[in-house]
Coordinates of C-alpha atoms in Angstrom, one line a residue:
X64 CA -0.7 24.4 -10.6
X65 CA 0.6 22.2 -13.4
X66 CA 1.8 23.4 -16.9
X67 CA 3.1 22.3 -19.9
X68 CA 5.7 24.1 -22.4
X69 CA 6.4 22.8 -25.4
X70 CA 10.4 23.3 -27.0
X71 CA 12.7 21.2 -29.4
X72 CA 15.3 20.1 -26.4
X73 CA 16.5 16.9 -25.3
X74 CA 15.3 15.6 -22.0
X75 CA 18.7 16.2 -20.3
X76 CA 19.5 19.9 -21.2
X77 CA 15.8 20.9 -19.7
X78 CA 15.6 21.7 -15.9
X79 CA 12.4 21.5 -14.6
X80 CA 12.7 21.5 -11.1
X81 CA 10.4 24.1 -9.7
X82 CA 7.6 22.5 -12.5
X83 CA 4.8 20.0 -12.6
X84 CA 4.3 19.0 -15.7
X85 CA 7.1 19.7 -18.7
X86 CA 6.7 18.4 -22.3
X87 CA 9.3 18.5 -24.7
X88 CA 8.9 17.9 -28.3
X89 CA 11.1 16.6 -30.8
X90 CA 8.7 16.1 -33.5
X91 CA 5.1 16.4 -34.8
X92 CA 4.2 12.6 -34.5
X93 CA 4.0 10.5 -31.8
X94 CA 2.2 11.0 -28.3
X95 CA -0.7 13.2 -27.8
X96 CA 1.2 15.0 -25.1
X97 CA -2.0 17.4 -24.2
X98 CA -3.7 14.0 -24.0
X99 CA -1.5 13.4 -21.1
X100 CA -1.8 16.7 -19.7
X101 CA -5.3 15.8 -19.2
X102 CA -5.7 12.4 -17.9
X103 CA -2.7 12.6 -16.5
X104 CA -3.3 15.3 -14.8
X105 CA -6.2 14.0 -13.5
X106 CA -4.8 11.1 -11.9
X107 CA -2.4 13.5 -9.6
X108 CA -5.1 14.9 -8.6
X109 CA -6.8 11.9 -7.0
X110 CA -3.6 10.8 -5.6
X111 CA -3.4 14.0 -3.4
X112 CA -2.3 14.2 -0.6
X113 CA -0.2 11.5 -2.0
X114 CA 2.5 12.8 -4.8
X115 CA 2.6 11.3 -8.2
X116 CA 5.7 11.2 -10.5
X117 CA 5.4 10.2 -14.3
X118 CA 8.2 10.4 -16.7
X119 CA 7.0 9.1 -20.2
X120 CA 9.2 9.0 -23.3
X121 CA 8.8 7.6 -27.2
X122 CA 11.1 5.2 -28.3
X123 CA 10.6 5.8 -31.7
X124 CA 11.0 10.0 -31.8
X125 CA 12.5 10.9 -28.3
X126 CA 9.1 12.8 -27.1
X127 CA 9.1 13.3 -23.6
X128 CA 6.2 14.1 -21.2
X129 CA 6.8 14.9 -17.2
X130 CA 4.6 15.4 -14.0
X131 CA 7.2 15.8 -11.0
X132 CA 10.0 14.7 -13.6
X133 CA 12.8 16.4 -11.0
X134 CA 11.3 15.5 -7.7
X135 CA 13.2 12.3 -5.7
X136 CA 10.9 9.7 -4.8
X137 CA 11.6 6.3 -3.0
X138 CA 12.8 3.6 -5.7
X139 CA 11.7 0.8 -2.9
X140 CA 11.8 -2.7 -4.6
X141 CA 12.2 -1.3 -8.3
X142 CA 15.9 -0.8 -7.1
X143 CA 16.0 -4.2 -7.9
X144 CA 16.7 -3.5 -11.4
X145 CA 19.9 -1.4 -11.3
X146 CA 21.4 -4.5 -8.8
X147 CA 19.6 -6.9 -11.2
X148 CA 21.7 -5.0 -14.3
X149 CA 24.7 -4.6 -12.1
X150 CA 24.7 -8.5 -11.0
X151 CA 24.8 -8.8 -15.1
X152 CA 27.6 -6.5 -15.9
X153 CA 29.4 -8.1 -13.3
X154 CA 28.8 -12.0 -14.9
X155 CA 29.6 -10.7 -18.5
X156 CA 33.0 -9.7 -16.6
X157 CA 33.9 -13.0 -15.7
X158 CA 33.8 -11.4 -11.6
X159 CA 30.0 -13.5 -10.9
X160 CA 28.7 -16.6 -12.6
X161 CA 25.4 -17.1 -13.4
X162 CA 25.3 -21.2 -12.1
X163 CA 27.0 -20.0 -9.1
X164 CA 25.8 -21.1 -5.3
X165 CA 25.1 -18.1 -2.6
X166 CA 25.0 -19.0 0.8
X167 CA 21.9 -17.3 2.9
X168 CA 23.2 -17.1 6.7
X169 CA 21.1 -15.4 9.5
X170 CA 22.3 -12.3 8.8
X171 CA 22.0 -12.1 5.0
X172 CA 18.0 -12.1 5.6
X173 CA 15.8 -9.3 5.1
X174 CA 12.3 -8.1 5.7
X175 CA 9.6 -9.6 4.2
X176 CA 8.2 -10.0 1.6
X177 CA 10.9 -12.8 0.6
X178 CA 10.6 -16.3 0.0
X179 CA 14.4 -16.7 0.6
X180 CA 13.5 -15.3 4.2
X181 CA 10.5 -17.5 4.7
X182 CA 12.4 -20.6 3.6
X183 CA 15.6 -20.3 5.8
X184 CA 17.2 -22.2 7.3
X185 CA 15.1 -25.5 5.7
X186 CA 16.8 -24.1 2.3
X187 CA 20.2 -22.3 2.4
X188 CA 21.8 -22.0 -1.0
X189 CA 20.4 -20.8 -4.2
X190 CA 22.0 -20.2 -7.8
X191 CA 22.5 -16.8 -8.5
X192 CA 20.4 -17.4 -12.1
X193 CA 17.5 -18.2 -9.8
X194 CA 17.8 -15.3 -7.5
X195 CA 17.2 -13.0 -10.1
X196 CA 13.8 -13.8 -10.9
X197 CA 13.0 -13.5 -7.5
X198 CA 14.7 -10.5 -7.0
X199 CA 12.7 -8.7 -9.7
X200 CA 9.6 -9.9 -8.1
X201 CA 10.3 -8.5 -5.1
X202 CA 12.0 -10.4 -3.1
X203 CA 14.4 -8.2 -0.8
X204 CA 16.8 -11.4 0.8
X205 CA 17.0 -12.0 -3.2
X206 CA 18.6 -8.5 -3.8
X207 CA 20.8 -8.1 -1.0
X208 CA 22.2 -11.5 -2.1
X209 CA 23.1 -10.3 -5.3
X210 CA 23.9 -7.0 -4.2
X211 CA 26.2 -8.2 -1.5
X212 CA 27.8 -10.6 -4.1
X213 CA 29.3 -8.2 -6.6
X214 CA 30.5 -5.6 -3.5
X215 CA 27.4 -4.3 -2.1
X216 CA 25.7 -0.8 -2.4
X217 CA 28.9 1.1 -2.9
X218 CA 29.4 -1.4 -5.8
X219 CA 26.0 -0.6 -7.1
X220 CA 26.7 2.8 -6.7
X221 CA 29.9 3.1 -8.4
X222 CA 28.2 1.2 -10.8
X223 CA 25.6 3.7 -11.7
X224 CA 28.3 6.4 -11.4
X225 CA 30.4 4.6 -14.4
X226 CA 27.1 4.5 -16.6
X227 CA 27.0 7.9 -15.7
X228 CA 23.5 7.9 -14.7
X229 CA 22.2 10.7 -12.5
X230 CA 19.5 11.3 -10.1
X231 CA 19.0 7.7 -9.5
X232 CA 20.7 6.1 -6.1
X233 CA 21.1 2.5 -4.7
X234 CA 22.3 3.0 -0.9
X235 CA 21.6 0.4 1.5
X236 CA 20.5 -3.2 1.6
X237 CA 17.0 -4.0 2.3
X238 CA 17.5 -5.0 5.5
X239 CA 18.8 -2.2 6.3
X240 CA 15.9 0.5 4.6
X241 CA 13.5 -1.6 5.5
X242 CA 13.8 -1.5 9.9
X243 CA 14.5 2.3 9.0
X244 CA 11.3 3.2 7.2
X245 CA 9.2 2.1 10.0
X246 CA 11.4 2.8 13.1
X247 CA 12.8 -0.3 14.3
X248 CA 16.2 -1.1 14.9
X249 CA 18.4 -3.8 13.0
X250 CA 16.9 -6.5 11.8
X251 CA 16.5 -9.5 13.5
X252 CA 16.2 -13.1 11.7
X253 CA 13.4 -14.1 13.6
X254 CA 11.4 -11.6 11.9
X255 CA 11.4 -13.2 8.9
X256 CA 7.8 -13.9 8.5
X257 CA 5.2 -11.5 7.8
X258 CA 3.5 -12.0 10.9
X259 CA 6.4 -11.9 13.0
X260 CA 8.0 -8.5 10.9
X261 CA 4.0 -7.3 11.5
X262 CA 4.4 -7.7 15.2
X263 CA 7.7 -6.3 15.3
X264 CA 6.5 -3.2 14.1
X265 CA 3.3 -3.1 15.9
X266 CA 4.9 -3.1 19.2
X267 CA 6.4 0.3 18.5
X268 CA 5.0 3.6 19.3
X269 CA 2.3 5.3 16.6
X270 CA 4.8 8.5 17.0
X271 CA 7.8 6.4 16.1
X272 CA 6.4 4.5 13.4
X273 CA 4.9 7.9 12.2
X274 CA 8.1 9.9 12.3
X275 CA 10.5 7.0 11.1
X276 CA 8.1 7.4 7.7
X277 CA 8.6 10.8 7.2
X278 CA 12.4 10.4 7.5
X279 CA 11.9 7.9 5.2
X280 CA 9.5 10.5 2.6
X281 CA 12.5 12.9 3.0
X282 CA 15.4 10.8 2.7
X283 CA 18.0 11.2 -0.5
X284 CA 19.0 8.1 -0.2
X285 CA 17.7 5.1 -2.4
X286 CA 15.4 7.1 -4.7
X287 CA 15.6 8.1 -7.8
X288 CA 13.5 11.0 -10.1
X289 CA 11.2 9.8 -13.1
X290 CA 13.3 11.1 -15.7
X291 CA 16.2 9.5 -14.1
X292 CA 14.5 6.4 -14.3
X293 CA 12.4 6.6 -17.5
X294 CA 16.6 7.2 -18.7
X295 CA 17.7 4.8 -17.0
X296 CA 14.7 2.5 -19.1
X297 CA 15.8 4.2 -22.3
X298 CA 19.9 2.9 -21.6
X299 CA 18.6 -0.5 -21.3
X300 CA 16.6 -0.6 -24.1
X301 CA 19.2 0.5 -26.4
X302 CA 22.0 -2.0 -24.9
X303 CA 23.9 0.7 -23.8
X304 CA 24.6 -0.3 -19.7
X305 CA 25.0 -4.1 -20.0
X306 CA 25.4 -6.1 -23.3
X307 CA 22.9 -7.1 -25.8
X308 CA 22.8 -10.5 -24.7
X309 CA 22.3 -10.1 -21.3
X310 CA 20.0 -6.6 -21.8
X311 CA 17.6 -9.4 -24.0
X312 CA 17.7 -11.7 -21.1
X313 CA 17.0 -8.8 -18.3
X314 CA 14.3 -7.9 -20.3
X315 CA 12.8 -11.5 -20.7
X316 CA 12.6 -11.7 -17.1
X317 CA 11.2 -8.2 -16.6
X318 CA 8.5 -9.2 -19.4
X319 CA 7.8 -12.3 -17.2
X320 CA 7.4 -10.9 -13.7
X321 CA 4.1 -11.0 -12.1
X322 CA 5.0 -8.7 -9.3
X323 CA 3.1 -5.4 -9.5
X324 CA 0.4 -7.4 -11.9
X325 CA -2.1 -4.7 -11.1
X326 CA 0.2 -2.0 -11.7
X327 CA 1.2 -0.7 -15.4
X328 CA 0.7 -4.0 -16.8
X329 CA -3.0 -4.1 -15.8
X330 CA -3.0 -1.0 -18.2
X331 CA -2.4 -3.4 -21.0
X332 CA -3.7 -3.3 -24.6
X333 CA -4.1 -6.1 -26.9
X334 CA -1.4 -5.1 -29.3
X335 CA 1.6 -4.2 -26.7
X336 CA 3.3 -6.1 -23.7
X337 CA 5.3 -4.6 -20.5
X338 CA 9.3 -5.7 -19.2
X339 CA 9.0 -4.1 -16.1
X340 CA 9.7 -4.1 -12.2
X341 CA 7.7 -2.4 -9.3
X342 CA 8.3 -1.7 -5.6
X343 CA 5.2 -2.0 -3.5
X344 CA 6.0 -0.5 -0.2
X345 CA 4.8 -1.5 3.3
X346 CA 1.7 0.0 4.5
X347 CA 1.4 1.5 7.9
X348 CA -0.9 4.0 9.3
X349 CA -3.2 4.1 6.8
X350 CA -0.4 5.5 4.5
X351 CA 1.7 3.5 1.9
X352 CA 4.8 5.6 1.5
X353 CA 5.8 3.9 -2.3
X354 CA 4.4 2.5 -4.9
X355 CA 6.1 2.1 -8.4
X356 CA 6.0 0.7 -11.4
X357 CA 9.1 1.3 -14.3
X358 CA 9.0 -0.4 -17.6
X359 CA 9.3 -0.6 -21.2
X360 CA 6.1 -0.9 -23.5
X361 CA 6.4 -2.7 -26.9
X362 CA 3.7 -2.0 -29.6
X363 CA 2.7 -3.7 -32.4
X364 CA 3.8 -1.6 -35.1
X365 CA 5.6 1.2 -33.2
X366 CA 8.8 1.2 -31.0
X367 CA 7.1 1.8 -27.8
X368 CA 7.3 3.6 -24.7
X369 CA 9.2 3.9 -21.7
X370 CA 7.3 4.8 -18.4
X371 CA 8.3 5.2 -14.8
X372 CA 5.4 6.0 -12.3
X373 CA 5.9 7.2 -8.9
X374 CA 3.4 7.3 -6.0
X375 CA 4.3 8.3 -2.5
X376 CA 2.6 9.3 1.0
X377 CA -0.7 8.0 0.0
X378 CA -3.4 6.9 2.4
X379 CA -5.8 5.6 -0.6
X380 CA -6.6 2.3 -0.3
X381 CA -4.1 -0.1 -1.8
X382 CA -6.1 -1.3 -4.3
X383 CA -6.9 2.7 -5.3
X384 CA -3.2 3.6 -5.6
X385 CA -2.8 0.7 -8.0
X386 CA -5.7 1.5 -10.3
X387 CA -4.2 5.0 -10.5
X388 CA -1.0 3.5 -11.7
X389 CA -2.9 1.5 -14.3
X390 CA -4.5 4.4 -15.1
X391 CA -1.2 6.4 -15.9
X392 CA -0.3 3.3 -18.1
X393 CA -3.5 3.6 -19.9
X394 CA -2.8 7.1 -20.8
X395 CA 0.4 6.7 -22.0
X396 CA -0.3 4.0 -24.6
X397 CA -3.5 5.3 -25.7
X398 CA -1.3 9.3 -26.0
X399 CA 0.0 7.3 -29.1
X400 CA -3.1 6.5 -30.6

């Protein structure tokens, strides 16, 4: 069972492990949190046997609204915003450039989906200022480049750790979580393609492939909570992880990426617009173990919202799973009227 409470306390100083849903209000305007109780609610329960995560905030008056707030799920390609905002911190430093050439070699390539991948070795070297982009869309060769630029995950990590962020983790490269989560050992370049990655995996046993994603479902690693990342969302927006100038131009990009299109931006209103990033796991079994959506809406008229949706385990179709999402983004622009 689900249940809301409502209590003048800032999102950080309210545990909520043990809880569903949690709603905390800071004042008498804003969203229609019982609203979101409802249609909200809703939504999680078509997602079961799959688990839904929603951490929604105000910009405007700090209201917050949780479902699974506390609960770990798998940050899958939306990771690619913390390397994404670490890459930046970095280049503001002087220690990365922007106009700078990264070498792919055999082993730098990851799992599909990724153009880089698909493209190698006919095309080798890319700017990092054009790896971004496809980094935020989804592209996982994109991300470990960057990430294995600045240091690699323990760089991201220690990262994180010095914006003192909690509850949200970057552990391994792609190539790495990506062979894990469906039980095959390291990856191989010739597995580049989707068909080739697709046959890889279809070799192995259903037990392996079966057991490899529950590991996966149960690992700490390379997840984060919704209110870690609806905070995370809410440190961006305020310039307070990378500078102003390079927060404006993370957000451009996130306001221009088409990956996810039928997630929370398909939720869309006339009068608002979405920066954002999503990770659309593989499917396998019938199951899809993530699918996520984190981003910042901006309003005409109001300061907007910042919404992090988590789906995992779910055997709906794919196509189910995203309406849901859009659902959820629905809900949380029409809570503020």
């Amino acid at each position: 069972m689900s249940f809301s409470r409502r209590a003048v306390l800032l999102a950080p100083l309210v545990t909520a492990a043990c809880a569903k849903s949690v709603v905390m209000d800071v004042s008498s305007e804003g969203m229609d949190l019982k609203q979101l109780d409802r249609e909200v609610g809703a939504a999680a329960k078509r997602a079961a046997p799959g688990v839904l995560g929603v951490a929604i905030t105000d910009l405007g008056n700090a209201d917050v609204w949780l479902h699974n707030g506390d609960r770990p799920f798998p940050l899958d390609g939306a990771a690619a915003l913390l390397i994404a905002a670490a890459f930046l911190d970095e280049a503001a430093a002087g220690r990365a450039h922007m106009d700078e050439m990264i070498t792919v070699r055999d082993v730098d390539l990851s799992p599909p989906p990724s153009a880089v991948s698909a493209n190698w070795p006919r095309r080798d070297r890319y700017a990092a200022r054009t790896l971004l982009p496809m980094a935020l869309d989804g592209d996982r060769t994109a991300c470990d480049l960057l990430m294995k630029r600045i240091g690699g995950p323990g760089v991201v990590t220690a990262w994180i750790q010095q914006k003192r962020l909690k509850d949200i983790r970057v552990d391994r490269y792609f190539r790495e979580l990506e062979v894990e989560r469906v039980g095959l050992p390291s990856f191989r370049a010739d597995w580049r393609t989707e068909q080739a990655f697709s046959n890889a995996v279809g070799k192995l046993s259903q037990r392996r492939r079966n057991a490899a994603a529950e590991a996966y479902l149960r690992d700490p690693r390379d997840t984060a909570t919704p209110r870690a990342a609806m905070d995370f969302l809410v440190a961006l927006h305020n310039a307070e992880l990378i500078s102003r100038t390079a927060t404006d131009q993370l957000l451009d990009l996130m306001r221009r990426n088409g990956h996810g299109a039928n997630l929370l931006r398909a939720g869309l209103r006339r009068d608002a617009d979405l920066a954002h990033v999503s990770g659309i796991g593989r499917r396998d079994l019938g199951r899809t173990a993530a699918v996520n959506d984190i981003g910042l809406y901006r309003q005409a008229g109001g300061p907007g919202l910042a919404v992090a949706v988590f789906l995992s385990g779910s055997p709906e179709p794919e196509e189910a799973q995203a309406a849901l999402i859009a659902d959820v983004g629905r809900a949380a622009l029409a809570s503020r009227g």
